[in-house]
């Protein structure tokens, strides 16, 4: 069966510091991968998605970047965090066949102070 | 660009009652509509999904109804239980020529009182 991991689970960072969040998927190959942000208030905002190694599509201009160095690894980064980067960051994966059923990871709670 | 409108924003139901959440979409590349359930501090979990050529999908107490002509679909939770208290999201495939993305509704916070 497939599993998706995210770490760290929680993170408190000062404004201006760098960020690196990691997501890995097990039990599948060549998945589509996604980064979402969920601010207080529940909505899911798609930040980036990737259909393969090195292929990144950005949905929203912002202070963040994403990379996919390996087939089942997706990384979300920032060089300098802003207060507005605080939120709940979710990684998801989907198989390429079928109807793009997305499966979410446990999330990372980021607080920027 | 796909838009999905979800209502209500919040819903309070008594134990044993029926919870109904509605979503409307604008366009879709294909008829696949999933619902996700999210508990506080957790990632959303796929709850139930309806696929093409089906107007209704039932799994236990959860039912999706789909009205293609009206571009609407809804989630019904029968015999609602306090353990169903969570935020529910509907989603629809992006209409932009790619099946890589889902557009999510803004969520419904369901509270089931004991």
Coordinates of C-alpha atoms in Angstrom, one line a residue:
Chain A
X1 CA 0.0 0.0 0.0
X2 CA 1.0 3.6 -0.5
X3 CA 2.0 5.9 2.3
X4 CA 3.0 9.6 2.3
X5 CA 5.3 11.2 4.9
X6 CA 5.9 14.8 5.7
X7 CA 8.4 16.3 8.1
X8 CA 8.7 18.1 10.3
X9 CA 5.3 17.9 11.8
X10 CA 5.6 21.3 13.4
X11 CA 8.0 24.1 12.9
X12 CA 8.5 27.6 14.4
X13 CA 10.7 29.9 12.5
X14 CA 11.7 33.5 12.7
X15 CA 10.9 36.0 10.0
X16 CA 13.7 36.0 7.4
X17 CA 14.9 32.5 8.1
X18 CA 15.1 29.8 5.4
X19 CA 12.6 26.9 5.1
X20 CA 12.8 23.4 3.9
X21 CA 9.8 21.0 4.1
X22 CA 10.1 17.5 2.8
X23 CA 7.5 15.0 1.5
X24 CA 8.1 11.4 0.5
X25 CA 5.8 8.8 -1.0
X26 CA 6.2 5.1 -0.6
X27 CA 4.6 2.2 -2.5
X28 CA 4.1 3.9 -5.9
X29 CA 6.2 5.1 -8.7
X30 CA 6.1 8.2 -11.0
X31 CA 3.3 9.9 -9.0
X32 CA 2.0 13.4 -9.5
X33 CA 2.9 15.4 -6.4
X34 CA 1.3 18.5 -4.9
X35 CA 2.0 21.2 -2.3
X36 CA -1.0 22.9 -0.7
X37 CA -1.2 25.6 2.0
X38 CA -4.2 25.8 4.3
X39 CA -4.4 29.0 6.2
X40 CA -6.6 29.4 9.3
X41 CA -10.1 29.3 7.8
X42 CA -9.8 25.9 6.1
X43 CA -9.4 26.5 2.4
X44 CA -6.8 24.5 0.4
X45 CA -4.6 26.6 -1.8
X46 CA -2.6 24.7 -4.4
X47 CA 1.0 26.1 -4.4
X48 CA 3.0 23.7 -6.7
X49 CA 2.5 20.5 -8.6
X50 CA 4.9 18.1 -10.3
X51 CA 4.4 15.4 -12.9
X52 CA 7.9 14.2 -12.8
X53 CA 11.5 14.7 -11.6
X54 CA 12.6 18.2 -12.1
X55 CA 9.2 19.3 -13.5
X56 CA 7.6 21.9 -11.3
X57 CA 4.5 24.0 -12.0
X58 CA 3.8 27.0 -9.8
X59 CA 0.2 28.1 -9.2
X60 CA 0.6 31.2 -7.1
X61 CA 3.4 33.8 -7.2
X62 CA 4.9 33.9 -3.8
X63 CA 7.9 33.6 -1.5
X64 CA 8.2 29.8 -1.9
X65 CA 9.8 27.4 -4.4
X66 CA 9.5 23.7 -4.9
X67 CA 11.8 21.0 -6.1
X68 CA 11.6 17.3 -7.0
X69 CA 15.0 15.8 -6.9
X70 CA 13.8 12.2 -6.8
X71 CA 10.8 10.4 -8.2
X72 CA 9.0 10.2 -4.8
X73 CA 10.5 13.2 -3.0
X74 CA 9.0 16.7 -3.1
X75 CA 10.5 19.6 -1.3
X76 CA 9.1 23.0 -0.4
X77 CA 11.6 25.8 0.3
X78 CA 12.0 29.5 1.0
X79 CA 15.1 31.6 1.3
X80 CA 13.5 34.2 3.6
X81 CA 10.2 33.5 5.5
X82 CA 7.5 36.1 5.8
X83 CA 4.9 36.3 8.5
X84 CA 2.3 35.5 5.9
X85 CA 4.0 32.1 5.2
X86 CA 2.5 30.8 8.4
X87 CA 0.0 28.0 7.8
X88 CA -0.6 24.3 7.5
X89 CA 1.3 22.8 4.6
X90 CA 0.0 19.7 3.0
X91 CA 1.7 17.4 0.4
X92 CA -0.4 15.1 -1.7
X93 CA 0.2 12.4 -4.4
X94 CA -1.9 11.0 -7.2
X95 CA -1.4 8.2 -9.7
X96 CA -1.3 9.1 -13.3
X97 CA -4.0 6.6 -14.3
X98 CA -7.6 7.1 -13.4
X99 CA -9.2 10.2 -12.1
X100 CA -6.4 12.0 -10.2
X101 CA -7.5 10.8 -6.8
X102 CA -5.3 12.7 -4.5
X103 CA -4.1 11.4 -1.2
X104 CA -2.8 13.8 1.4
X105 CA 0.0 13.6 3.9
X106 CA -0.3 14.4 7.6
X107 CA 0.8 18.0 7.1
X108 CA 3.4 20.4 8.6
X109 CA 2.3 23.3 10.9
X110 CA 4.5 26.3 10.2
X111 CA 4.5 29.3 12.5
X112 CA 6.6 32.3 11.5
X113 CA 7.3 34.7 14.3
Chain B
X1 CA -10.2 28.1 -14.5
X2 CA -12.4 25.9 -12.4
X3 CA -14.4 27.3 -9.6
X4 CA -16.2 25.2 -7.0
X5 CA -18.7 26.8 -4.7
X6 CA -19.5 24.9 -1.5
X7 CA -22.3 25.5 1.0
X8 CA -23.0 25.9 3.8
X9 CA -19.8 27.2 5.5
X10 CA -20.8 25.6 8.7
X11 CA -23.5 23.1 9.8
X12 CA -24.8 22.0 13.1
X13 CA -26.8 18.7 13.2
X14 CA -28.2 16.7 16.1
X15 CA -27.0 13.1 16.5
X16 CA -29.0 10.8 14.2
X17 CA -29.9 13.6 11.8
X18 CA -29.0 14.1 8.1
X19 CA -26.2 16.3 7.1
X20 CA -26.3 17.8 3.6
X21 CA -23.4 19.7 2.0
X22 CA -23.7 21.1 -1.5
X23 CA -21.2 22.0 -4.2
X24 CA -21.5 23.6 -7.6
X25 CA -18.9 23.7 -10.3
X26 CA -18.5 25.6 -13.5
X27 CA -16.7 23.3 -15.9
X28 CA -15.0 20.0 -15.7
X29 CA -12.8 17.9 -18.0
X30 CA -14.5 14.7 -16.8
X31 CA -17.1 13.7 -14.2
X32 CA -15.1 12.8 -11.1
X33 CA -16.1 14.4 -7.8
X34 CA -14.4 13.4 -4.6
X35 CA -15.2 14.4 -1.0
X36 CA -12.6 14.8 1.7
X37 CA -12.9 14.7 5.4
X38 CA -10.5 16.6 7.6
X39 CA -10.1 16.4 11.4
X40 CA -8.3 19.2 13.3
X41 CA -4.6 19.0 12.8
X42 CA -4.7 16.2 10.3
X43 CA -4.5 16.0 6.5
X44 CA -7.7 15.6 4.5
X45 CA -8.7 12.0 3.9
X46 CA -10.5 10.9 0.8
X47 CA -14.0 10.0 2.0
X48 CA -16.0 9.0 -1.1
X49 CA -15.9 9.8 -4.8
X50 CA -18.3 9.6 -7.7
X51 CA -17.1 8.7 -11.2
X52 CA -18.4 9.2 -14.7
X53 CA -21.8 7.9 -15.7
X54 CA -23.0 7.5 -12.2
X55 CA -25.6 9.8 -10.6
X56 CA -25.3 8.4 -7.1
X57 CA -22.7 6.7 -5.0
X58 CA -23.4 5.2 -1.5
X59 CA -20.9 4.0 1.0
X60 CA -22.4 3.2 4.4
X61 CA -23.9 6.3 5.8
X62 CA -22.3 8.5 3.1
X63 CA -24.0 9.2 -0.2
X64 CA -23.0 11.5 -3.1
X65 CA -25.7 12.7 -5.5
X66 CA -24.7 14.2 -8.8
X67 CA -26.8 16.4 -11.1
X68 CA -24.9 16.9 -14.3
X69 CA -27.4 19.3 -15.9
X70 CA -27.3 21.6 -12.9
X71 CA -23.5 21.1 -12.4
X72 CA -24.1 20.3 -8.8
X73 CA -23.2 17.5 -6.5
X74 CA -23.9 16.9 -2.8
X75 CA -22.8 14.8 0.2
X76 CA -25.4 13.3 2.4
X77 CA -24.5 11.9 5.8
X78 CA -27.3 9.8 7.2
X79 CA -27.6 9.1 10.9
X80 CA -24.9 11.7 11.7
X81 CA -22.7 10.9 14.6
X82 CA -20.5 13.1 16.9
X83 CA -17.5 11.3 15.3
X84 CA -18.5 12.8 12.0
X85 CA -17.7 16.3 13.3
X86 CA -15.0 17.5 10.9
X87 CA -14.4 19.8 8.0
X88 CA -15.6 18.5 4.6
X89 CA -14.2 19.5 1.2
X90 CA -15.6 18.8 -2.2
X91 CA -13.4 19.0 -5.3
X92 CA -13.7 18.9 -9.1
X93 CA -11.1 18.2 -11.8
X94 CA -9.5 21.3 -13.3
X95 CA -11.1 22.2 -16.6
X96 CA -7.9 23.6 -18.1
X97 CA -7.1 20.7 -20.4
X98 CA -5.1 18.8 -17.8
X99 CA -6.3 16.1 -15.3
X100 CA -3.4 16.9 -13.0
X101 CA -5.3 19.3 -10.7
X102 CA -8.3 19.4 -8.5
X103 CA -10.1 22.6 -7.5
X104 CA -11.4 22.4 -3.9
X105 CA -14.4 24.1 -2.3
X106 CA -13.7 26.2 0.7
X107 CA -15.0 23.6 3.2
X108 CA -17.9 23.0 5.5
X109 CA -17.4 22.7 9.2
X110 CA -19.8 20.1 10.5
X111 CA -20.6 19.8 14.1
X112 CA -22.8 16.9 15.3
X113 CA -24.2 17.4 18.7
X114 CA -24.7 14.4 21.0

